[in-house]
Amino acid sequence: MITIDYKDRRPIYEQIVSSIEELAVRGVLEPDSQLPSVRQLAVELSINPNTIQRAYSQLEKTGVIYSVKGKGNFVAADPKRLREEKMEQILQEMEKLLRQALALGVGRERMENWLHSLLEKEEGGNKA
């Protein structure tokens, strides 16, 4: 479910946030389903409970999860909104990269070739 990549440069709590967001967006975590307790997930991942708490706090701030006092943390009921926000972030990143490529003089045809190549690579990797 949630894995930590110790070679990843991102802080562990950010990896946890990303994993839970992705699972919610893909529907693996159903709306209103309960997440593992802070202590339970910390033991499962062999990390400090404060790291889990930080990730859960971040997820609550962004509306991915909500907490019920004495009950735990639950997946928010609107993963579609989260998916839309993620797609908007992706579009903004693509626009930024496009501007950088244009500033370097990269032409439209070359960028289209890059995109097609990347799509083929990803789609081929998902079929394996």
GROMACS .gro file of C-alpha atoms in nm:
model
  128
    1MET     CA    1   0.000   0.000   0.000
    2ILE     CA    2   0.234   0.276   0.122
    3THR     CA    3   0.604   0.230   0.064
    4ILE     CA    4   0.901   0.446   0.151
    5ASP     CA    5   1.189   0.491  -0.093
    6TYR     CA    6   1.494   0.582   0.110
    7LYS     CA    7   1.677   0.682  -0.211
    8ASP     CA    8   1.407   0.941  -0.286
    9ARG     CA    9   1.525   1.293  -0.205
   10ARG     CA   10   1.182   1.396  -0.079
   11PRO     CA   11   1.123   1.386   0.296
   12ILE     CA   12   0.950   1.070   0.417
   13TYR     CA   13   0.637   1.257   0.521
   14GLU     CA   14   0.603   1.395   0.165
   15GLN     CA   15   0.631   1.042   0.025
   16ILE     CA   16   0.352   0.932   0.259
   17VAL     CA   17   0.137   1.230   0.156
   18SER     CA   18   0.193   1.151  -0.213
   19SER     CA   19   0.114   0.782  -0.165
   20ILE     CA   20  -0.211   0.846   0.019
   21GLU     CA   21  -0.316   1.114  -0.233
   22GLU     CA   22  -0.249   0.876  -0.520
   23LEU     CA   23  -0.439   0.591  -0.354
   24ALA     CA   24  -0.737   0.823  -0.291
   25VAL     CA   25  -0.737   0.961  -0.646
   26ARG     CA   26  -0.721   0.611  -0.797
   27GLY     CA   27  -1.007   0.496  -0.574
   28VAL     CA   28  -0.798   0.237  -0.392
   29LEU     CA   29  -0.885   0.421  -0.072
   30GLU     CA   30  -1.262   0.460  -0.071
   31PRO     CA   31  -1.423   0.783   0.050
   32ASP     CA   32  -1.489   0.773   0.425
   33SER     CA   33  -1.265   0.468   0.471
   34GLN     CA   34  -1.048   0.474   0.780
   35LEU     CA   35  -0.672   0.511   0.751
   36PRO     CA   36  -0.437   0.318   0.978
   37SER     CA   37  -0.370   0.486   1.311
   38VAL     CA   38  -0.055   0.694   1.342
   39ARG     CA   39   0.105   0.433   1.565
   40GLN     CA   40  -0.003   0.141   1.345
   41LEU     CA   41   0.135   0.297   1.026
   42ALA     CA   42   0.456   0.404   1.202
   43VAL     CA   43   0.515   0.044   1.314
   44GLU     CA   44   0.424  -0.091   0.970
   45LEU     CA   45   0.669   0.145   0.794
   46SER     CA   46   0.929   0.137   1.076
   47ILE     CA   47   0.939   0.516   1.106
   48ASN     CA   48   0.879   0.773   1.377
   49PRO     CA   49   0.510   0.834   1.461
   50ASN     CA   50   0.575   1.210   1.439
   51THR     CA   51   0.648   1.164   1.068
   52ILE     CA   52   0.311   0.997   1.016
   53GLN     CA   53   0.139   1.268   1.219
   54ARG     CA   54   0.302   1.535   1.004
   55ALA     CA   55   0.183   1.361   0.686
   56TYR     CA   56  -0.171   1.322   0.822
   57SER     CA   57  -0.176   1.689   0.925
   58GLN     CA   58  -0.069   1.793   0.575
   59LEU     CA   59  -0.334   1.569   0.420
   60GLU     CA   60  -0.600   1.717   0.647
   61LYS     CA   61  -0.496   2.074   0.556
   62THR     CA   62  -0.534   1.996   0.186
   63GLY     CA   63  -0.870   1.823   0.234
   64VAL     CA   64  -0.758   1.475   0.137
   65ILE     CA   65  -0.849   1.332   0.477
   66TYR     CA   66  -1.047   1.438   0.781
   67SER     CA   67  -1.010   1.337   1.143
   68VAL     CA   68  -1.274   1.239   1.393
   69LYS     CA   69  -1.166   1.286   1.752
   70GLY     CA   70  -1.132   0.951   1.924
   71LYS     CA   71  -1.205   0.759   1.602
   72GLY     CA   72  -0.914   0.828   1.367
   73ASN     CA   73  -0.846   0.963   1.021
   74PHE     CA   74  -1.067   0.902   0.720
   75VAL     CA   75  -1.045   0.959   0.344
   76ALA     CA   76  -1.240   1.267   0.235
   77ALA     CA   77  -1.552   1.210   0.030
   78ASP     CA   78  -1.440   1.405  -0.278
   79PRO     CA   79  -1.145   1.238  -0.454
   80LYS     CA   80  -1.263   1.388  -0.786
   81ARG     CA   81  -1.175   1.736  -0.658
   82LEU     CA   82  -0.831   1.611  -0.561
   83ARG     CA   83  -0.788   1.452  -0.904
   84GLU     CA   84  -0.882   1.780  -1.073
   85GLU     CA   85  -0.634   1.971  -0.856
   86LYS     CA   86  -0.361   1.721  -0.943
   87MET     CA   87  -0.435   1.753  -1.314
   88GLU     CA   88  -0.418   2.133  -1.283
   89GLN     CA   89  -0.078   2.102  -1.113
   90ILE     CA   90   0.042   1.876  -1.393
   91LEU     CA   91  -0.077   2.126  -1.654
   92GLN     CA   92   0.106   2.409  -1.477
   93GLU     CA   93   0.427   2.202  -1.466
   94MET     CA   94   0.390   2.119  -1.835
   95GLU     CA   95   0.343   2.488  -1.918
   96LYS     CA   96   0.656   2.574  -1.722
   97LEU     CA   97   0.859   2.308  -1.903
   98LEU     CA   98   0.718   2.417  -2.238
   99ARG     CA   99   0.829   2.777  -2.178
  100GLN     CA  100   1.176   2.655  -2.078
  101ALA     CA  101   1.205   2.442  -2.393
  102LEU     CA  102   1.090   2.731  -2.613
  103ALA     CA  103   1.345   2.959  -2.446
  104LEU     CA  104   1.613   2.706  -2.542
  105GLY     CA  105   1.495   2.711  -2.902
  106VAL     CA  106   1.339   2.366  -2.903
  107GLY     CA  107   1.090   2.339  -3.188
  108ARG     CA  108   0.734   2.213  -3.182
  109GLU     CA  109   0.813   1.897  -3.379
  110ARG     CA  110   1.090   1.797  -3.141
  111MET     CA  111   0.867   1.855  -2.836
  112GLU     CA  112   0.589   1.649  -2.995
  113ASN     CA  113   0.840   1.370  -3.060
  114TRP     CA  114   0.950   1.385  -2.696
  115LEU     CA  115   0.591   1.362  -2.578
  116HIS     CA  116   0.508   1.070  -2.808
  117SER     CA  117   0.826   0.890  -2.703
  118LEU     CA  118   0.750   0.938  -2.334
  119LEU     CA  119   0.391   0.822  -2.379
  120GLU     CA  120   0.503   0.508  -2.563
  121LYS     CA  121   0.759   0.436  -2.293
  122GLU     CA  122   0.504   0.477  -2.011
  123GLU     CA  123   0.225   0.290  -2.186
  124GLY     CA  124   0.464   0.010  -2.276
  125GLY     CA  125   0.583  -0.008  -1.914
  126ASN     CA  126   0.224  -0.028  -1.787
  127LYS     CA  127   0.146  -0.322  -2.015
  128ALA     CA  128   0.430  -0.534  -1.878
   0.00000   0.00000   0.00000
